[in-house]
GROMACS .gro file of N, CA and C in nm:
model
  495
    1MET      N    1   7.823   3.341  -1.013
    1MET     CA    2   7.763   3.326  -0.848
    1MET      C    3   7.778   3.220  -0.809
    2SER      N    4   7.803   3.243  -0.667
    2SER     CA    5   7.790   3.081  -0.574
    2SER      C    6   7.656   3.035  -0.588
    3ASP      N    7   7.653   2.890  -0.516
    3ASP     CA    8   7.511   2.851  -0.535
    3ASP      C    9   7.441   2.905  -0.401
    4LYS      N   10   7.513   2.940  -0.329
    4LYS     CA   11   7.488   2.971  -0.206
    4LYS      C   12   7.363   3.126  -0.264
    5ARG      N   13   7.449   3.254  -0.332
    5ARG     CA   14   7.404   3.343  -0.338
    5ARG      C   15   7.222   3.318  -0.427
    6THR      N   16   7.246   3.215  -0.502
    6THR     CA   17   7.166   3.149  -0.615
    6THR      C   18   7.068   3.148  -0.533
    7PHE      N   19   7.086   3.034  -0.437
    7PHE     CA   20   6.926   2.947  -0.394
    7PHE      C   21   6.900   3.113  -0.269
    8GLU      N   22   6.994   3.151  -0.226
    8GLU     CA   23   6.910   3.293  -0.136
    8GLU      C   24   6.818   3.364  -0.210
    9ARG      N   25   6.875   3.400  -0.326
    9ARG     CA   26   6.758   3.496  -0.438
    9ARG      C   27   6.675   3.429  -0.456
   10LEU      N   28   6.642   3.259  -0.555
   10LEU     CA   29   6.571   3.184  -0.520
   10LEU      C   30   6.473   3.182  -0.401
   11PHE      N   31   6.524   3.139  -0.264
   11PHE     CA   32   6.470   3.204  -0.147
   11PHE      C   33   6.339   3.327  -0.140
   12LYS      N   34   6.410   3.375  -0.142
   12LYS     CA   35   6.361   3.547  -0.153
   12LYS      C   36   6.244   3.582  -0.241
   13THR      N   37   6.256   3.495  -0.346
   13THR     CA   38   6.199   3.518  -0.432
   13THR      C   39   6.083   3.449  -0.435
   14ASN      N   40   6.100   3.369  -0.378
   14ASN     CA   41   6.003   3.268  -0.404
   14ASN      C   42   5.903   3.203  -0.279
   15TYR      N   43   5.998   3.236  -0.183
   15TYR     CA   44   5.892   3.217  -0.074
   15TYR      C   45   5.784   3.270  -0.014
   16THR      N   46   5.728   3.377  -0.058
   16THR     CA   47   5.603   3.437  -0.029
   16THR      C   48   5.512   3.378  -0.114
   17SER      N   49   5.547   3.360  -0.224
   17SER     CA   50   5.436   3.297  -0.346
   17SER      C   51   5.434   3.188  -0.264
   18LEU      N   52   5.497   3.080  -0.247
   18LEU     CA   53   5.490   2.956  -0.198
   18LEU      C   54   5.465   2.918  -0.103
   19TYR      N   55   5.409   2.984   0.016
   19TYR     CA   56   5.324   2.992   0.137
   19TYR      C   57   5.164   3.021   0.068
   20PHE      N   58   5.156   3.083   0.000
   20PHE     CA   59   5.046   3.164  -0.036
   20PHE      C   60   4.986   3.048  -0.121
   21TYR      N   61   5.056   2.982  -0.206
   21TYR     CA   62   4.977   2.888  -0.269
   21TYR      C   63   5.017   2.764  -0.168
   22ALA      N   64   5.071   2.736  -0.082
   22ALA     CA   65   5.031   2.577   0.029
   22ALA      C   66   4.908   2.631   0.080
   23PHE      N   67   4.914   2.797   0.186
   23PHE     CA   68   4.827   2.845   0.230
   23PHE      C   69   4.675   2.795   0.153
   24HIS      N   70   4.672   2.823   0.063
   24HIS     CA   71   4.585   2.807  -0.061
   24HIS      C   72   4.531   2.628  -0.016
   25PHE      N   73   4.606   2.562  -0.049
   25PHE     CA   74   4.555   2.446  -0.025
   25PHE      C   75   4.531   2.384   0.044
   26ILE      N   76   4.569   2.399   0.154
   26ILE     CA   77   4.568   2.359   0.369
   26ILE      C   78   4.467   2.426   0.430
   27ASN      N   79   4.471   2.615   0.421
   27ASN     CA   80   4.427   2.682   0.495
   27ASN      C   81   4.487   2.678   0.672
   28ASP      N   82   4.601   2.655   0.651
   28ASP     CA   83   4.694   2.640   0.774
   28ASP      C   84   4.803   2.693   0.759
   29ILE      N   85   4.828   2.809   0.885
   29ILE     CA   86   4.942   2.914   0.868
   29ILE      C   87   5.060   2.823   0.895
   30GLU      N   88   5.062   2.790   0.985
   30GLU     CA   89   5.204   2.686   1.053
   30GLU      C   90   5.225   2.586   0.968
   31ALA      N   91   5.118   2.514   0.962
   31ALA     CA   92   5.175   2.395   0.824
   31ALA      C   93   5.210   2.445   0.659
   32SER      N   94   5.146   2.518   0.626
   32SER     CA   95   5.171   2.599   0.559
   32SER      C   96   5.362   2.608   0.500
   33LYS      N   97   5.380   2.739   0.632
   33LYS     CA   98   5.508   2.743   0.678
   33LYS      C   99   5.601   2.641   0.674
   34ASP      N  100   5.586   2.533   0.737
   34ASP     CA  101   5.666   2.457   0.738
   34ASP      C  102   5.630   2.327   0.618
   35ILE      N  103   5.575   2.344   0.547
   35ILE     CA  104   5.586   2.251   0.429
   35ILE      C  105   5.672   2.326   0.314
   36VAL      N  106   5.624   2.473   0.320
   36VAL     CA  107   5.740   2.534   0.204
   36VAL      C  108   5.868   2.556   0.292
   37SER      N  109   5.886   2.542   0.410
   37SER     CA  110   6.039   2.531   0.459
   37SER      C  111   6.093   2.423   0.416
   38ASP      N  112   5.985   2.299   0.466
   38ASP     CA  113   6.036   2.187   0.436
   38ASP      C  114   6.100   2.136   0.315
   39THR      N  115   6.015   2.191   0.189
   39THR     CA  116   6.064   2.232   0.042
   39THR      C  117   6.213   2.266   0.015
   40PHE      N  118   6.172   2.376   0.082
   40PHE     CA  119   6.338   2.475   0.052
   40PHE      C  120   6.466   2.372   0.088
   41ARG      N  121   6.431   2.335   0.238
   41ARG     CA  122   6.568   2.253   0.277
   41ARG      C  123   6.572   2.153   0.228
   42TYR      N  124   6.548   2.068   0.140
   42TYR     CA  125   6.512   1.966   0.039
   42TYR      C  126   6.601   2.006  -0.077
   43VAL      N  127   6.559   2.120  -0.120
   43VAL     CA  128   6.612   2.210  -0.270
   43VAL      C  129   6.773   2.242  -0.190
   44TRP      N  130   6.814   2.319  -0.088
   44TRP     CA  131   6.875   2.329  -0.039
   44TRP      C  132   7.001   2.201  -0.040
   45GLU      N  133   6.955   2.116   0.041
   45GLU     CA  134   7.050   2.015   0.071
   45GLU      C  135   7.108   1.933  -0.081
   46HIS      N  136   6.985   1.941  -0.229
   46HIS     CA  137   7.043   1.885  -0.316
   46HIS      C  138   7.015   1.995  -0.451
   47TYR      N  139   7.089   2.096  -0.441
   47TYR     CA  140   7.062   2.208  -0.507
   47TYR      C  141   7.176   2.202  -0.605
   48GLY      N  142   7.294   2.150  -0.591
   48GLY     CA  143   7.405   2.081  -0.667
   48GLY      C  144   7.358   2.003  -0.798
   49GLU      N  145   7.251   1.875  -0.765
   49GLU     CA  146   7.225   1.825  -0.809
   49GLU      C  147   7.101   1.841  -0.918
   50MET      N  148   7.021   1.968  -0.897
   50MET     CA  149   6.914   2.020  -0.977
   50MET      C  150   6.920   2.090  -1.072
   51ASP      N  151   6.845   2.048  -1.197
   51ASP     CA  152   6.864   2.166  -1.302
   51ASP      C  153   6.841   2.314  -1.268
   52PRO      N  154   6.929   2.438  -1.320
   52PRO     CA  155   6.882   2.561  -1.245
   52PRO      C  156   6.748   2.601  -1.314
   53GLU      N  157   6.697   2.529  -1.394
   53GLU     CA  158   6.578   2.619  -1.508
   53GLU      C  159   6.469   2.496  -1.480
   54ALA      N  160   6.523   2.391  -1.360
   54ALA     CA  161   6.382   2.348  -1.345
   54ALA      C  162   6.349   2.354  -1.196
   55VAL      N  163   6.417   2.423  -1.122
   55VAL     CA  164   6.400   2.431  -0.976
   55VAL      C  165   6.290   2.501  -0.915
   56LYS      N  166   6.235   2.611  -1.003
   56LYS     CA  167   6.108   2.672  -0.950
   56LYS      C  168   6.013   2.606  -0.985
   57ALA      N  169   5.979   2.493  -1.104
   57ALA     CA  170   5.866   2.421  -1.102
   57ALA      C  171   5.882   2.294  -0.977
   58TYR      N  172   5.972   2.264  -0.990
   58TYR     CA  173   5.983   2.149  -0.866
   58TYR      C  174   5.966   2.182  -0.745
   59LEU      N  175   5.988   2.322  -0.677
   59LEU     CA  176   5.937   2.387  -0.591
   59LEU      C  177   5.758   2.385  -0.569
   60TYR      N  178   5.715   2.409  -0.662
   60TYR     CA  179   5.552   2.449  -0.704
   60TYR      C  180   5.499   2.295  -0.677
   61THR      N  181   5.586   2.191  -0.792
   61THR     CA  182   5.527   2.036  -0.775
   61THR      C  183   5.529   1.987  -0.613
   62SER      N  184   5.660   2.010  -0.549
   62SER     CA  185   5.682   1.986  -0.414
   62SER      C  186   5.575   2.050  -0.337
   63VAL      N  187   5.559   2.119  -0.360
   63VAL     CA  188   5.464   2.211  -0.234
   63VAL      C  189   5.351   2.132  -0.276
   64ARG      N  190   5.294   2.129  -0.383
   64ARG     CA  191   5.160   2.098  -0.379
   64ARG      C  192   5.157   1.947  -0.341
   65ASN      N  193   5.235   1.859  -0.369
   65ASN     CA  194   5.247   1.719  -0.308
   65ASN      C  195   5.235   1.710  -0.204
   66LYS      N  196   5.337   1.819  -0.093
   66LYS     CA  197   5.302   1.787   0.034
   66LYS      C  198   5.207   1.858   0.089
   67CYS      N  199   5.124   1.930   0.015
   67CYS     CA  200   5.019   1.992   0.101
   67CYS      C  201   4.904   1.869   0.032
   68LEU      N  202   4.875   1.790  -0.019
   68LEU     CA  203   4.807   1.677  -0.046
   68LEU      C  204   4.807   1.559   0.062
   69ASN      N  205   4.949   1.559   0.085
   69ASN     CA  206   4.984   1.433   0.162
   69ASN      C  207   4.937   1.520   0.314
   70TYR      N  208   4.936   1.632   0.316
   70TYR     CA  209   4.913   1.692   0.485
   70TYR      C  210   4.796   1.687   0.431
   71LEU      N  211   4.705   1.697   0.367
   71LEU     CA  212   4.536   1.690   0.350
   71LEU      C  213   4.473   1.540   0.361
   72ARG      N  214   4.556   1.483   0.356
   72ARG     CA  215   4.559   1.334   0.324
   72ARG      C  216   4.586   1.277   0.482
   73HIS      N  217   4.681   1.299   0.504
   73HIS     CA  218   4.688   1.276   0.679
   73HIS      C  219   4.593   1.332   0.747
   74ILE      N  220   4.562   1.458   0.760
   74ILE     CA  221   4.458   1.530   0.793
   74ILE      C  222   4.324   1.422   0.821
   75HIS      N  223   4.295   1.401   0.681
   75HIS     CA  224   4.144   1.343   0.623
   75HIS      C  225   4.151   1.175   0.758
   76VAL      N  226   4.290   1.120   0.709
   76VAL     CA  227   4.286   0.994   0.816
   76VAL      C  228   4.276   0.983   0.940
   77HIS      N  229   4.333   1.134   0.985
   77HIS     CA  230   4.367   1.145   1.129
   77HIS      C  231   4.260   1.174   1.190
   78THR      N  232   4.153   1.258   1.093
   78THR     CA  233   3.974   1.264   1.133
   78THR      C  234   3.908   1.136   1.123
   79GLN      N  235   3.914   1.063   1.042
   79GLN     CA  236   3.798   0.931   1.047
   79GLN      C  237   3.887   0.830   1.150
   80TYR      N  238   3.990   0.877   1.220
   80TYR     CA  239   4.038   0.746   1.324
   80TYR      C  240   3.988   0.816   1.447
   81VAL      N  241   4.038   0.922   1.500
   81VAL     CA  242   3.930   1.006   1.568
   81VAL      C  243   3.791   0.985   1.595
   82GLU      N  244   3.732   0.974   1.441
   82GLU     CA  245   3.585   1.005   1.467
   82GLU      C  246   3.566   0.832   1.514
   83PHE      N  247   3.628   0.752   1.458
   83PHE     CA  248   3.560   0.631   1.450
   83PHE      C  249   3.637   0.538   1.622
   84CYS      N  250   3.745   0.613   1.669
   84CYS     CA  251   3.785   0.595   1.822
   84CYS      C  252   3.636   0.653   1.887
   85ARG      N  253   3.618   0.766   1.851
   85ARG     CA  254   3.509   0.847   1.938
   85ARG      C  255   3.381   0.773   1.950
   86GLN      N  256   3.352   0.712   1.808
   86GLN     CA  257   3.201   0.642   1.810
   86GLN      C  258   3.257   0.481   1.881
   87VAL      N  259   3.351   0.430   1.907
   87VAL     CA  260   3.362   0.307   1.930
   87VAL      C  261   3.379   0.328   2.115
   88SER      N  262   3.418   0.398   2.124
   88SER     CA  263   3.379   0.435   2.241
   88SER      C  264   3.250   0.487   2.321
   89GLU      N  265   3.198   0.573   2.229
   89GLU     CA  266   3.090   0.592   2.299
   89GLU      C  267   2.979   0.489   2.277
   90ASP      N  268   2.984   0.399   2.147
   90ASP     CA  269   2.952   0.259   2.156
   90ASP      C  270   2.955   0.200   2.271
   91PHE      N  271   3.059   0.191   2.299
   91PHE     CA  272   3.125   0.084   2.447
   91PHE      C  273   3.068   0.139   2.533
   92VAL      N  274   3.085   0.239   2.566
   92VAL     CA  275   3.008   0.324   2.686
   92VAL      C  276   2.873   0.314   2.676
   93GLU      N  277   2.774   0.335   2.591
   93GLU     CA  278   2.678   0.337   2.603
   93GLU      C  279   2.572   0.238   2.582
   94THR      N  280   2.680   0.124   2.488
   94THR     CA  281   2.604   0.014   2.458
   94THR      C  282   2.643  -0.118   2.532
   95GLU      N  283   2.785  -0.145   2.519
   95GLU     CA  284   2.877  -0.252   2.638
   95GLU      C  285   2.844  -0.242   2.773
   96TYR      N  286   2.872  -0.149   2.863
   96TYR     CA  287   2.871  -0.121   2.999
   96TYR      C  288   2.723  -0.181   3.055
   97PRO      N  289   2.615  -0.106   2.973
   97PRO     CA  290   2.494  -0.107   3.040
   97PRO      C  291   2.443  -0.314   3.034
   98GLU      N  292   2.471  -0.358   2.890
   98GLU     CA  293   2.461  -0.479   2.859
   98GLU      C  294   2.509  -0.582   2.968
   99LEU      N  295   2.662  -0.528   2.977
   99LEU     CA  296   2.729  -0.595   3.096
   99LEU      C  297   2.719  -0.603   3.176
  100ASP      N  298   2.663  -0.499   3.231
  100ASP     CA  299   2.608  -0.493   3.395
  100ASP      C  300   2.477  -0.581   3.418
  101GLU      N  301   2.394  -0.582   3.317
  101GLU     CA  302   2.267  -0.630   3.310
  101GLU      C  303   2.281  -0.753   3.331
  102ARG      N  304   2.352  -0.835   3.236
  102ARG     CA  305   2.446  -0.957   3.207
  102ARG      C  306   2.490  -1.041   3.350
  103THR      N  307   2.602  -0.955   3.420
  103THR     CA  308   2.613  -0.954   3.535
  103THR      C  309   2.534  -0.975   3.636
  104MET      N  310   2.413  -0.870   3.637
  104MET     CA  311   2.341  -0.880   3.767
  104MET      C  312   2.289  -1.031   3.714
  105ARG      N  313   2.241  -1.063   3.606
  105ARG     CA  314   2.125  -1.179   3.565
  105ARG      C  315   2.218  -1.300   3.630
  106LEU      N  316   2.350  -1.333   3.574
  106LEU     CA  317   2.381  -1.396   3.639
  106LEU      C  318   2.420  -1.445   3.788
  107ARG      N  319   2.426  -1.315   3.846
  107ARG     CA  320   2.478  -1.309   3.993
  107ARG      C  321   2.316  -1.390   4.068
  108LYS      N  322   2.199  -1.331   4.028
  108LYS     CA  323   2.080  -1.338   4.015
  108LYS      C  324   2.051  -1.520   4.017
  109ALA      N  325   2.111  -1.574   3.887
  109ALA     CA  326   2.091  -1.722   3.859
  109ALA      C  327   2.209  -1.784   3.960
  110LEU      N  328   2.308  -1.775   4.030
  110LEU     CA  329   2.407  -1.835   4.096
  110LEU      C  330   2.355  -1.778   4.233
  111ASP      N  331   2.286  -1.707   4.243
  111ASP     CA  332   2.251  -1.699   4.380
  111ASP      C  333   2.110  -1.795   4.438
  112THR      N  334   2.105  -1.868   4.319
  112THR     CA  335   1.986  -1.956   4.360
  112THR      C  336   2.028  -2.090   4.340
  113LEU      N  337   2.153  -2.088   4.349
  113LEU     CA  338   2.237  -2.262   4.332
  113LEU      C  339   2.238  -2.272   4.489
  114PRO      N  340   2.250  -2.370   4.491
  114PRO     CA  341   2.267  -2.433   4.648
  114PRO      C  342   2.399  -2.448   4.669
  115PRO      N  343   2.473  -2.412   4.735
  115PRO     CA  344   2.626  -2.379   4.782
  115PRO      C  345   2.694  -2.435   4.747
  116ARG      N  346   2.690  -2.600   4.714
  116ARG     CA  347   2.768  -2.704   4.665
  116ARG      C  348   2.784  -2.707   4.510
  117THR      N  349   2.665  -2.712   4.446
  117THR     CA  350   2.672  -2.669   4.347
  117THR      C  351   2.712  -2.552   4.281
  118ARG      N  352   2.714  -2.460   4.347
  118ARG     CA  353   2.743  -2.309   4.313
  118ARG      C  354   2.937  -2.345   4.326
  119HIS      N  355   2.998  -2.447   4.444
  119HIS     CA  356   3.113  -2.429   4.443
  119HIS      C  357   3.191  -2.485   4.364
  120ILE      N  358   3.143  -2.585   4.309
  120ILE     CA  359   3.175  -2.677   4.206
  120ILE      C  360   3.173  -2.624   4.085
  121LEU      N  361   3.095  -2.544   4.021
  121LEU     CA  362   3.043  -2.467   3.921
  121LEU      C  363   3.170  -2.314   3.896
  122GLU      N  364   3.237  -2.314   3.997
  122GLU     CA  365   3.291  -2.184   4.040
  122GLU      C  366   3.466  -2.241   4.031
  123GLU      N  367   3.427  -2.388   4.098
  123GLU     CA  368   3.622  -2.449   4.082
  123GLU      C  369   3.636  -2.484   3.945
  124CYS      N  370   3.503  -2.519   3.883
  124CYS     CA  371   3.554  -2.570   3.688
  124CYS      C  372   3.556  -2.418   3.620
  125TYR      N  373   3.472  -2.349   3.622
  125TYR     CA  374   3.465  -2.302   3.540
  125TYR      C  375   3.537  -2.104   3.606
  126VAL      N  376   3.541  -2.096   3.647
  126VAL     CA  377   3.600  -1.981   3.732
  126VAL      C  378   3.762  -2.006   3.745
  127HIS      N  379   3.831  -2.107   3.866
  127HIS     CA  380   3.957  -2.169   3.893
  127HIS      C  381   3.981  -2.270   3.773
  128LYS      N  382   3.932  -2.277   3.715
  128LYS     CA  383   3.966  -2.394   3.544
  128LYS      C  384   4.013  -2.524   3.573
  129LYS      N  385   3.934  -2.609   3.649
  129LYS     CA  386   3.987  -2.743   3.797
  129LYS      C  387   3.935  -2.804   3.661
  130LYS      N  388   3.980  -2.930   3.644
  130LYS     CA  389   3.925  -3.054   3.586
  130LYS      C  390   3.821  -3.130   3.695
  131TYR      N  391   3.694  -3.216   3.573
  131TYR     CA  392   3.632  -3.274   3.693
  131TYR      C  393   3.661  -3.352   3.792
  132GLN      N  394   3.790  -3.459   3.746
  132GLN     CA  395   3.821  -3.545   3.817
  132GLN      C  396   3.877  -3.452   3.947
  133GLU      N  397   3.937  -3.329   3.964
  133GLU     CA  398   4.037  -3.265   4.016
  133GLU      C  399   3.915  -3.209   4.117
  134VAL      N  400   3.809  -3.165   4.059
  134VAL     CA  401   3.648  -3.125   4.156
  134VAL      C  402   3.608  -3.232   4.268
  135ALA      N  403   3.597  -3.363   4.191
  135ALA     CA  404   3.540  -3.462   4.205
  135ALA      C  405   3.622  -3.543   4.369
  136MET      N  406   3.790  -3.526   4.338
  136MET     CA  407   3.855  -3.557   4.423
  136MET      C  408   3.872  -3.487   4.554
  137GLN      N  409   3.837  -3.350   4.532
  137GLN     CA  410   3.873  -3.239   4.629
  137GLN      C  411   3.736  -3.272   4.732
  138GLN      N  412   3.592  -3.294   4.626
  138GLN     CA  413   3.465  -3.298   4.710
  138GLN      C  414   3.427  -3.424   4.750
  139GLU      N  415   3.525  -3.537   4.719
  139GLU     CA  416   3.511  -3.626   4.747
  139GLU      C  417   3.364  -3.729   4.702
  140ILE      N  418   3.354  -3.675   4.595
  140ILE     CA  419   3.201  -3.729   4.467
  140ILE      C  420   3.268  -3.753   4.382
  141SER      N  421   3.195  -3.856   4.291
  141SER     CA  422   3.230  -3.915   4.177
  141SER      C  423   3.240  -3.809   4.051
  142ILE      N  424   3.328  -3.844   3.940
  142ILE     CA  425   3.300  -3.753   3.860
  142ILE      C  426   3.158  -3.731   3.742
  143SER      N  427   3.083  -3.823   3.772
  143SER     CA  428   2.942  -3.809   3.748
  143SER      C  429   2.871  -3.725   3.790
  144ALA      N  430   2.924  -3.717   3.944
  144ALA     CA  431   2.863  -3.634   4.016
  144ALA      C  432   2.881  -3.457   4.026
  145VAL      N  433   2.983  -3.441   3.943
  145VAL     CA  434   3.032  -3.298   3.931
  145VAL      C  435   2.995  -3.286   3.788
  146ARG      N  436   2.974  -3.367   3.718
  146ARG     CA  437   2.895  -3.313   3.566
  146ARG      C  438   2.730  -3.261   3.579
  147LYS      N  439   2.680  -3.422   3.695
  147LYS     CA  440   2.540  -3.327   3.750
  147LYS      C  441   2.484  -3.181   3.795
  148HIS      N  442   2.604  -3.173   3.902
  148HIS     CA  443   2.594  -3.068   3.975
  148HIS      C  444   2.632  -2.905   3.853
  149ILE      N  445   2.718  -2.930   3.746
  149ILE     CA  446   2.724  -2.873   3.648
  149ILE      C  447   2.597  -2.822   3.556
  150MET      N  448   2.570  -2.944   3.508
  150MET     CA  449   2.489  -2.966   3.445
  150MET      C  450   2.341  -2.864   3.476
  151LYS      N  451   2.303  -2.900   3.646
  151LYS     CA  452   2.216  -2.811   3.700
  151LYS      C  453   2.246  -2.670   3.698
  152ALA      N  454   2.364  -2.650   3.732
  152ALA     CA  455   2.409  -2.516   3.717
  152ALA      C  456   2.329  -2.431   3.632
  153LEU      N  457   2.410  -2.470   3.504
  153LEU     CA  458   2.414  -2.446   3.331
  153LEU      C  459   2.230  -2.410   3.311
  154ARG      N  460   2.191  -2.522   3.367
  154ARG     CA  461   2.075  -2.536   3.329
  154ARG      C  462   1.985  -2.384   3.390
  155VAL      N  463   2.046  -2.404   3.499
  155VAL     CA  464   1.915  -2.246   3.598
  155VAL      C  465   2.004  -2.106   3.542
  156ILE      N  466   2.136  -2.136   3.487
  156ILE     CA  467   2.167  -2.005   3.387
  156ILE      C  468   2.107  -1.977   3.281
  157ARG      N  469   2.103  -2.110   3.196
  157ARG     CA  470   2.035  -2.076   3.070
  157ARG      C  471   1.868  -2.034   3.089
  158THR      N  472   1.787  -2.074   3.204
  158THR     CA  473   1.672  -2.047   3.239
  158THR      C  474   1.690  -1.922   3.276
  159GLU      N  475   1.725  -1.850   3.345
  159GLU     CA  476   1.719  -1.722   3.377
  159GLU      C  477   1.754  -1.601   3.236
  160PHE      N  478   1.840  -1.634   3.132
  160PHE     CA  479   1.865  -1.532   3.073
  160PHE      C  480   1.810  -1.619   2.930
  161ALA      N  481   1.692  -1.715   2.924
  161ALA     CA  482   1.614  -1.749   2.848
  161ALA      C  483   1.488  -1.655   2.837
  162LYS      N  484   1.459  -1.615   3.015
  162LYS     CA  485   1.369  -1.546   3.056
  162LYS      C  486   1.344  -1.388   2.984
  163LYS      N  487   1.255  -1.301   2.875
  163LYS     CA  488   1.261  -1.214   2.828
  163LYS      C  489   1.214  -1.135   2.915
  164ASN      N  490   1.237  -0.982   2.864
  164ASN     CA  491   1.197  -0.877   3.000
  164ASN      C  492   1.244  -0.846   3.118
  165GLN      N  493   1.356  -0.910   3.142
  165GLN     CA  494   1.402  -0.882   3.297
  165GLN      C  495   1.567  -0.831   3.259
   0.00000   0.00000   0.00000
C-alpha cells in the first residue's frame, strides 16, 4: 500500500477523535481544527521518516503539546492585554489630572514672575541656552542671570511646597 493511501486512512481514522481531544483542552472550535490540521500537515511532510507504529502516539502527543502551547499563548496574551488596559487606565485616570494640576501650578508660578526673570528662565530651561549666552543677549552679567534663575526657581518651589492647592 502506498504512503499516500496509508496516510489518508490515518487521517480519516484519527482526525475526528484528535479534533475532540484538542477541543477538550482548549474549548475553541477553530483553534482545535487548526491544531489538528497543523499536526497532520507535519506528519504528511515527514511521513516517510516516521515509524508507522508510533505515528498515532505522535499525533496525540503533538496535539496535546500544541494545545498547551496555545493555552500558554492565550494566557500570556490575556495578561498583556490586562497589563495594557491597567497601564492606560492608570495613566488616563492618574497621570493626566496630576500633570494638568502640575502644569497649572507651574503656569501660576510663572505668571507671578517679573517679565525679565521669566524670559531668562525660559531661555535657560526651555531653549537650553547657557547662562553666558543669555547674559550676553540680555547685556547683564552671568551672576545676574544666576540671580534671576534662583529667584524664579524659589517662586516655583514655593508654589509646589504649598499643600492642598
